[in-house]
Amino acid sequence: MRIQSIDVLRGMAILGILLMNIYFHGIMSMGYVPFDITPQSDIWVDTFNAIFADGRFRTLFCILFGAGLAIQMKSCEKKGFNYQDFLKSRLNWLMIFGIIHGVFIFGGDILFLYAVCALVIIKKLTLPTRELFVKAKKWLIIGTVISALFSVLAALAAGLEPEVVRGSDAFLEEYNNWMGNYGYQVTIQAIFAAFLVISSPLWVFWQVAGLMLLGVYFYRIGFFKRGLTTSQFKTFALAAAALTGLDIFMRLSFFSVGNEISSLLASISAIFMSILYIHGVIYLLKNNHRWIEIFKAPGRMAFTLYIMQSVVLAVLLRWVFPEVHLTASMIDYLAMAVGMILFQLVFANWYLSQFKQGPLEALWRKAYLASFAKKQAKLQPAES
């Protein structure tokens, strides 16, 4: 039986991720380039992102990915399958899709990295529940410490190079290199994707893997059905508010280190905020707020929607309307993201009213089941 909250949360996560990714779907190598004089609307949107979006949905998705691993393992045990072989088949194919996506469509791909991290933690899925939580907490602390070191180094280096602003020679040079030059795009995206995975043990792996283990732990203790206690809610809300408030202060400050330190604070506050999001969805479902179920369909075809975001926005922002990046402010990008989110929300609900699963979910399922069947067929003669 599917856990309703997980489908709803996955739908929110895959749509919410676009609120931050939208800045990179155009010029992936630069993201959002600020104006020489910051518009007031940029400050408001950046504050909105700091509270509700920055790192929140990526963190939530990592937790849900871990819960998904636990669900698949339990399903395999019921069917008498070797859960490691089954999960490896799924994740190996996800890596293949991730490579294609990251190199040829969007260099900010998360599929390959998530698959690699999941492959590493597979053997830890059978750890005792308490030990699982201790391991998750330990890895998250390691990830935070490493991120802090990187943030300090980045902050120290921030003043060594002039900031790139909209309309500057550096911006226009990269804009001209990027737009209409697919070969250049693929080269940069391949370099970025390779760097992310190769360097991940030095930083992002610990956070991603730790969050996945936390998701496994949450599934084990039934958190996705019951949520937080009142005292836990107050503690998490206070921590999220304090860290987010400090993050906003750093973003609005005049210190050159602001952006680097705020990124670190966002990654920490995101853990507390994502757990509050989980609790909020559980609360709404328990109290029969059925409108929240509109996110179930996107959650069930998250893979398809994620790739759709990349393809559609790559075409629009790199080829059809490339000039938008010369003048668009953060509120313009937010409007684009909201428009895409609303479209995908309607599309997903319509599509699953006509078909059982998304097209890429069906393709992925067919591929990994075929690989798993071949592996099982090879093992049977050896076992007999």
Short mmCIF file of C-alpha atoms in Angstrom, two decimals:
data_model
loop_
_atom_site.label_atom_id
_atom_site.label_comp_id
_atom_site.label_asym_id
_atom_site.label_seq_id
_atom_site.Cartn_x
_atom_site.Cartn_y
_atom_site.Cartn_z
CA MET A 1 0.00 0.00 0.00
CA ARG A 2 1.40 3.40 -1.03
CA ILE A 3 1.98 5.99 1.67
CA GLN A 4 -0.01 9.03 0.52
CA SER A 5 2.25 11.58 2.14
CA ILE A 6 5.30 10.31 0.24
CA ASP A 7 3.61 10.71 -3.16
CA VAL A 8 2.40 14.21 -2.26
CA LEU A 9 5.79 15.24 -0.88
CA ARG A 10 7.64 13.88 -3.91
CA GLY A 11 5.34 15.90 -6.15
CA MET A 12 5.99 19.05 -4.15
CA ALA A 13 9.74 18.37 -4.18
CA ILE A 14 10.08 17.78 -7.92
CA LEU A 15 8.07 20.91 -8.72
CA GLY A 16 9.67 22.99 -5.98
CA ILE A 17 13.19 22.18 -7.15
CA LEU A 18 12.47 24.32 -10.21
CA LEU A 19 12.24 27.44 -8.05
CA MET A 20 16.03 27.32 -7.67
CA ASN A 21 17.00 25.43 -10.84
CA ILE A 22 15.27 27.99 -13.08
CA TYR A 23 18.27 30.33 -12.83
CA PHE A 24 20.56 27.66 -14.31
CA HIS A 25 18.40 26.32 -17.13
CA GLY A 26 19.49 29.23 -19.31
CA ILE A 27 23.20 29.89 -18.79
CA MET A 28 24.11 26.88 -16.64
CA SER A 29 27.71 28.00 -16.21
CA MET A 30 26.71 31.26 -14.52
CA GLY A 31 23.24 30.91 -13.07
CA TYR A 32 21.62 34.17 -12.07
CA VAL A 33 23.90 37.11 -12.77
CA PRO A 34 23.03 40.17 -10.63
CA PHE A 35 22.58 43.69 -11.94
CA ASP A 36 25.03 46.45 -11.10
CA ILE A 37 22.20 48.10 -9.15
CA THR A 38 20.09 45.43 -7.45
CA PRO A 39 16.33 45.79 -8.13
CA GLN A 40 14.14 45.82 -5.02
CA SER A 41 12.23 42.87 -6.46
CA ASP A 42 15.44 40.80 -6.45
CA ILE A 43 15.78 41.36 -2.72
CA TRP A 44 12.21 40.21 -2.10
CA VAL A 45 12.52 37.13 -4.30
CA ASP A 46 15.87 36.22 -2.77
CA THR A 47 14.32 36.50 0.69
CA PHE A 48 11.41 34.31 -0.43
CA ASN A 49 13.90 31.74 -1.73
CA ALA A 50 15.84 31.83 1.54
CA ILE A 51 12.69 31.04 3.52
CA PHE A 52 10.85 28.57 1.32
CA ALA A 53 13.00 27.28 -1.54
CA ASP A 54 16.80 27.38 -1.28
CA GLY A 55 17.93 23.83 -0.53
CA ARG A 56 14.50 22.92 0.87
CA PHE A 57 13.15 20.80 -1.95
CA ARG A 58 16.52 19.26 -2.84
CA THR A 59 16.88 18.15 0.79
CA LEU A 60 13.31 16.88 0.84
CA PHE A 61 13.92 14.91 -2.34
CA CYS A 62 17.03 13.27 -0.84
CA ILE A 63 15.03 12.19 2.22
CA LEU A 64 12.26 10.80 0.00
CA PHE A 65 14.83 9.01 -2.17
CA GLY A 66 16.08 7.22 0.93
CA ALA A 67 12.54 6.32 1.95
CA GLY A 68 12.02 4.94 -1.55
CA LEU A 69 15.03 2.66 -1.13
CA ALA A 70 13.55 1.33 2.12
CA ILE A 71 10.18 0.73 0.46
CA GLN A 72 11.79 -1.13 -2.46
CA MET A 73 13.86 -3.26 -0.06
CA LYS A 74 10.75 -4.23 1.90
CA SER A 75 8.92 -5.08 -1.33
CA CYS A 76 11.83 -7.29 -2.46
CA GLU A 77 11.87 -9.14 0.85
CA LYS A 78 8.14 -9.89 0.53
CA LYS A 79 8.65 -11.25 -3.00
CA GLY A 80 11.76 -13.23 -2.06
CA PHE A 81 14.07 -11.16 -4.27
CA ASN A 82 17.65 -10.20 -3.53
CA TYR A 83 17.08 -6.55 -2.69
CA GLN A 84 20.67 -5.53 -3.46
CA ASP A 85 20.56 -6.96 -6.97
CA PHE A 86 17.17 -5.36 -7.58
CA LEU A 87 18.19 -1.93 -6.32
CA LYS A 88 21.48 -2.05 -8.20
CA SER A 89 19.57 -2.70 -11.44
CA ARG A 90 17.33 0.31 -10.78
CA LEU A 91 20.20 2.57 -9.80
CA ASN A 92 22.52 1.52 -12.63
CA TRP A 93 19.87 2.53 -15.13
CA LEU A 94 19.24 5.76 -13.24
CA MET A 95 22.95 6.50 -13.60
CA ILE A 96 22.70 6.00 -17.36
CA PHE A 97 19.73 8.35 -17.59
CA GLY A 98 21.60 10.80 -15.36
CA ILE A 99 24.68 10.82 -17.60
CA ILE A 100 22.57 11.48 -20.69
CA HIS A 101 20.62 14.21 -18.92
CA GLY A 102 23.64 15.85 -17.28
CA VAL A 103 25.85 15.94 -20.36
CA PHE A 104 23.39 16.60 -23.17
CA ILE A 105 20.53 18.52 -21.54
CA PHE A 106 21.18 20.06 -18.11
CA GLY A 107 24.51 20.08 -16.29
CA GLY A 108 22.80 20.54 -12.93
CA ASP A 109 21.57 16.93 -13.05
CA ILE A 110 20.96 15.19 -9.71
CA LEU A 111 20.08 11.70 -10.98
CA PHE A 112 23.64 10.43 -11.45
CA LEU A 113 24.85 11.75 -8.10
CA TYR A 114 21.81 10.35 -6.26
CA ALA A 115 22.28 6.96 -7.91
CA VAL A 116 25.96 6.87 -6.92
CA CYS A 117 25.18 7.84 -3.31
CA ALA A 118 22.38 5.28 -3.13
CA LEU A 119 24.65 2.51 -4.43
CA VAL A 120 27.10 3.31 -1.64
CA ILE A 121 24.49 3.08 1.13
CA ILE A 122 22.66 -0.04 -0.10
CA LYS A 123 24.43 -2.34 2.36
CA LYS A 124 23.55 -0.01 5.22
CA LEU A 125 19.80 -0.39 4.66
CA THR A 126 19.75 -3.41 6.99
CA LEU A 127 21.35 -1.59 9.94
CA PRO A 128 19.35 -1.58 13.19
CA THR A 129 17.03 1.43 13.35
CA ARG A 130 18.94 3.28 16.07
CA GLU A 131 22.28 2.64 14.38
CA LEU A 132 20.81 3.91 11.12
CA PHE A 133 19.89 7.21 12.76
CA VAL A 134 23.33 7.56 14.36
CA LYS A 135 24.99 6.92 10.98
CA ALA A 136 22.74 9.46 9.23
CA LYS A 137 23.46 12.10 11.88
CA LYS A 138 27.20 11.42 11.74
CA TRP A 139 27.33 11.78 7.96
CA LEU A 140 25.27 14.96 8.04
CA ILE A 141 27.63 16.48 10.59
CA ILE A 142 30.64 15.48 8.45
CA GLY A 143 28.95 17.03 5.42
CA THR A 144 28.21 20.24 7.32
CA VAL A 145 31.78 20.57 8.60
CA ILE A 146 33.23 20.01 5.12
CA SER A 147 30.76 22.48 3.61
CA ALA A 148 31.75 25.01 6.25
CA LEU A 149 35.41 24.66 5.29
CA PHE A 150 34.57 25.10 1.61
CA SER A 151 32.41 28.13 2.43
CA VAL A 152 35.22 29.79 4.37
CA LEU A 153 37.69 29.18 1.54
CA ALA A 154 35.19 30.45 -1.02
CA ALA A 155 34.49 33.53 1.10
CA LEU A 156 38.20 34.30 1.38
CA ALA A 157 38.56 33.95 -2.39
CA ALA A 158 35.44 36.01 -3.12
CA GLY A 159 37.29 39.30 -2.99
CA LEU A 160 40.11 38.20 -5.29
CA GLU A 161 38.05 38.44 -8.48
CA PRO A 162 35.63 41.18 -9.51
CA GLU A 163 31.97 40.21 -9.34
CA VAL A 164 30.38 39.48 -12.71
CA VAL A 165 27.34 41.68 -13.26
CA ARG A 166 24.72 41.88 -15.99
CA GLY A 167 25.99 43.65 -19.07
CA SER A 168 29.67 43.38 -18.13
CA ASP A 169 32.25 42.16 -20.64
CA ALA A 170 32.66 38.88 -18.73
CA PHE A 171 28.91 38.27 -18.75
CA LEU A 172 28.47 39.09 -22.44
CA GLU A 173 31.42 36.89 -23.38
CA GLU A 174 29.94 33.86 -21.62
CA TYR A 175 26.47 34.69 -22.94
CA ASN A 176 27.77 34.73 -26.53
CA ASN A 177 29.76 31.53 -26.00
CA TRP A 178 26.78 29.71 -24.51
CA MET A 179 23.82 30.75 -26.63
CA GLY A 180 23.38 28.91 -29.90
CA ASN A 181 26.53 26.84 -29.35
CA TYR A 182 25.40 23.34 -28.40
CA GLY A 183 28.94 21.95 -28.57
CA TYR A 184 30.09 24.47 -25.96
CA GLN A 185 27.08 23.69 -23.77
CA VAL A 186 27.76 19.94 -23.86
CA THR A 187 31.46 20.45 -23.09
CA ILE A 188 30.79 22.64 -20.04
CA GLN A 189 27.98 20.39 -18.82
CA ALA A 190 30.15 17.28 -19.15
CA ILE A 191 32.98 18.94 -17.21
CA PHE A 192 30.59 20.12 -14.50
CA ALA A 193 28.87 16.73 -14.17
CA ALA A 194 32.21 14.90 -13.98
CA PHE A 195 33.58 17.35 -11.41
CA LEU A 196 30.47 17.04 -9.25
CA VAL A 197 30.66 13.25 -9.04
CA ILE A 198 34.46 12.96 -8.76
CA SER A 199 34.67 15.62 -6.05
CA SER A 200 31.51 14.51 -4.22
CA PRO A 201 33.37 12.41 -1.58
CA LEU A 202 35.05 15.64 -0.52
CA TRP A 203 31.79 17.46 0.15
CA VAL A 204 28.27 16.83 -1.19
CA PHE A 205 28.25 13.01 -0.88
CA TRP A 206 28.08 13.13 2.92
CA GLN A 207 25.05 15.39 2.92
CA VAL A 208 23.16 13.52 0.20
CA ALA A 209 23.91 10.05 1.60
CA GLY A 210 23.19 11.23 5.15
CA LEU A 211 19.80 12.59 4.09
CA MET A 212 19.00 9.34 2.30
CA LEU A 213 19.79 7.36 5.45
CA LEU A 214 17.59 9.78 7.37
CA GLY A 215 14.80 9.00 4.91
CA VAL A 216 15.26 5.27 5.54
CA TYR A 217 15.10 5.93 9.28
CA PHE A 218 11.94 8.03 8.94
CA TYR A 219 10.26 5.25 6.97
CA ARG A 220 11.26 2.65 9.57
CA ILE A 221 9.78 4.58 12.49
CA GLY A 222 6.58 5.49 10.62
CA PHE A 223 7.33 9.20 10.53
CA PHE A 224 5.66 9.65 7.13
CA LYS A 225 2.37 8.59 8.74
CA ARG A 226 2.48 10.32 12.14
CA GLY A 227 4.69 13.44 11.75
CA LEU A 228 6.19 15.44 14.61
CA THR A 229 5.01 15.69 18.19
CA THR A 230 4.08 19.16 19.46
CA SER A 231 7.38 19.60 21.30
CA GLN A 232 9.36 18.35 18.29
CA PHE A 233 7.49 20.75 16.01
CA LYS A 234 8.34 23.71 18.24
CA THR A 235 12.02 22.71 18.36
CA PHE A 236 12.31 22.26 14.58
CA ALA A 237 10.37 25.46 13.86
CA LEU A 238 12.63 27.45 16.20
CA ALA A 239 15.80 26.00 14.66
CA ALA A 240 14.54 26.65 11.12
CA ALA A 241 13.53 30.22 11.97
CA ALA A 242 16.86 31.02 13.66
CA LEU A 243 19.02 29.61 10.86
CA THR A 244 16.86 31.11 8.11
CA GLY A 245 16.87 34.49 9.84
CA LEU A 246 20.66 34.42 10.02
CA ASP A 247 20.79 33.36 6.36
CA ILE A 248 18.61 36.31 5.33
CA PHE A 249 20.79 38.67 7.36
CA MET A 250 23.90 37.42 5.53
CA ARG A 251 22.18 37.82 2.15
CA LEU A 252 21.21 41.41 2.96
CA SER A 253 24.52 42.34 4.54
CA PHE A 254 27.25 44.23 2.75
CA PHE A 255 29.92 41.70 3.59
CA SER A 256 31.54 40.04 0.59
CA VAL A 257 31.36 36.71 2.43
CA GLY A 258 27.56 36.94 2.69
CA ASN A 259 26.66 34.76 -0.26
CA GLU A 260 29.08 31.99 0.62
CA ILE A 261 28.09 31.75 4.28
CA SER A 262 24.38 32.02 3.46
CA SER A 263 24.71 28.96 1.19
CA LEU A 264 26.01 26.98 4.16
CA LEU A 265 23.23 28.25 6.43
CA ALA A 266 20.65 27.42 3.77
CA SER A 267 21.86 23.81 3.55
CA ILE A 268 21.52 23.40 7.33
CA SER A 269 18.18 25.18 7.73
CA ALA A 270 16.89 23.13 4.79
CA ILE A 271 17.04 19.97 6.91
CA PHE A 272 14.72 21.47 9.52
CA MET A 273 12.45 23.09 6.93
CA SER A 274 12.08 19.92 4.87
CA ILE A 275 11.04 18.01 8.00
CA LEU A 276 8.49 20.76 8.73
CA TYR A 277 7.21 20.37 5.16
CA ILE A 278 6.78 16.64 5.76
CA HIS A 279 4.90 17.32 8.99
CA GLY A 280 2.72 19.92 7.28
CA VAL A 281 1.65 17.56 4.51
CA ILE A 282 0.89 14.78 7.02
CA TYR A 283 -1.20 17.23 9.06
CA LEU A 284 -3.18 18.32 5.99
CA LEU A 285 -3.83 14.74 4.90
CA LYS A 286 -4.89 13.69 8.41
CA ASN A 287 -7.35 16.58 8.55
CA ASN A 288 -8.86 15.78 5.13
CA HIS A 289 -7.54 18.81 3.27
CA ARG A 290 -7.96 16.99 -0.03
CA TRP A 291 -6.63 19.83 -2.18
CA ILE A 292 -3.09 18.79 -1.23
CA GLU A 293 -3.64 15.53 -3.11
CA ILE A 294 -3.23 17.44 -6.38
CA PHE A 295 0.51 16.87 -5.85
CA LYS A 296 0.15 13.07 -5.82
CA ALA A 297 0.19 12.77 -9.61
CA PRO A 298 3.42 14.80 -10.02
CA GLY A 299 4.91 12.63 -7.28
CA ARG A 300 4.10 9.47 -9.19
CA MET A 301 5.73 10.74 -12.38
CA ALA A 302 8.56 12.80 -10.88
CA PHE A 303 11.17 11.35 -13.25
CA THR A 304 9.22 12.40 -16.33
CA LEU A 305 8.53 15.88 -14.98
CA TYR A 306 12.16 16.45 -13.96
CA ILE A 307 13.44 15.66 -17.46
CA MET A 308 10.58 17.62 -19.02
CA GLN A 309 11.63 20.71 -17.07
CA SER A 310 15.15 20.45 -18.45
CA VAL A 311 14.15 19.81 -22.06
CA VAL A 312 11.43 22.46 -22.30
CA LEU A 313 13.43 25.16 -20.53
CA ALA A 314 16.62 24.38 -22.45
CA VAL A 315 14.74 24.88 -25.70
CA LEU A 316 12.98 28.04 -24.55
CA LEU A 317 15.79 29.76 -22.64
CA ARG A 318 18.74 28.78 -24.84
CA TRP A 319 17.29 28.70 -28.33
CA VAL A 320 13.87 30.36 -28.64
CA PHE A 321 14.23 33.31 -26.24
CA PRO A 322 17.95 33.54 -25.35
CA GLU A 323 17.81 37.33 -25.12
CA VAL A 324 15.65 37.08 -21.99
CA HIS A 325 18.83 36.63 -19.91
CA LEU A 326 20.03 40.11 -20.84
CA THR A 327 17.25 41.84 -18.90
CA ALA A 328 15.33 39.30 -16.76
CA SER A 329 15.29 39.94 -13.02
CA MET A 330 14.69 37.33 -10.33
CA ILE A 331 10.96 37.98 -10.35
CA ASP A 332 10.87 37.24 -14.09
CA TYR A 333 12.59 33.89 -13.50
CA LEU A 334 10.20 33.20 -10.62
CA ALA A 335 7.26 33.85 -12.95
CA MET A 336 8.73 31.40 -15.49
CA ALA A 337 9.14 28.76 -12.78
CA VAL A 338 5.61 29.23 -11.45
CA GLY A 339 4.21 28.99 -14.98
CA MET A 340 6.07 25.73 -15.59
CA ILE A 341 5.00 24.35 -12.20
CA LEU A 342 1.33 25.08 -12.88
CA PHE A 343 1.57 23.51 -16.33
CA GLN A 344 3.20 20.35 -14.95
CA LEU A 345 0.66 20.15 -12.14
CA VAL A 346 -2.19 20.11 -14.65
CA PHE A 347 -0.32 17.87 -17.10
CA ALA A 348 0.56 15.22 -14.51
CA ASN A 349 -3.00 14.95 -13.20
CA TRP A 350 -4.37 14.71 -16.74
CA TYR A 351 -1.74 12.20 -17.87
CA LEU A 352 -2.31 9.80 -14.98
CA SER A 353 -6.05 9.96 -15.58
CA GLN A 354 -5.29 8.43 -19.01
CA PHE A 355 -2.30 6.18 -18.25
CA LYS A 356 -0.99 4.16 -15.31
CA GLN A 357 2.46 5.75 -15.09
CA GLY A 358 4.64 8.40 -16.68
CA PRO A 359 6.48 7.56 -19.94
CA LEU A 360 9.98 7.74 -18.45
CA GLU A 361 8.86 5.79 -15.38
CA ALA A 362 7.61 3.07 -17.74
CA LEU A 363 10.85 3.10 -19.74
CA TRP A 364 12.97 2.97 -16.57
CA ARG A 365 10.87 0.14 -15.14
CA LYS A 366 11.14 -1.90 -18.33
CA ALA A 367 14.92 -1.39 -18.46
CA TYR A 368 15.73 -2.28 -14.85
CA LEU A 369 13.34 -5.24 -14.72
CA ALA A 370 15.00 -6.68 -17.84
CA SER A 371 18.46 -6.22 -16.28
CA PHE A 372 17.31 -7.77 -13.00
CA ALA A 373 15.74 -10.74 -14.82
CA LYS A 374 19.00 -11.37 -16.72
CA LYS A 375 20.98 -11.28 -13.49
CA GLN A 376 18.60 -13.70 -11.81
CA ALA A 377 18.77 -16.05 -14.82
CA LYS A 378 22.57 -16.11 -14.59
CA LEU A 379 22.46 -16.88 -10.88
CA GLN A 380 20.01 -19.78 -11.11
CA PRO A 381 22.35 -22.29 -12.85
CA ALA A 382 25.11 -21.42 -10.39
CA GLU A 383 22.80 -21.97 -7.42
CA SER A 384 21.47 -25.27 -8.76
#
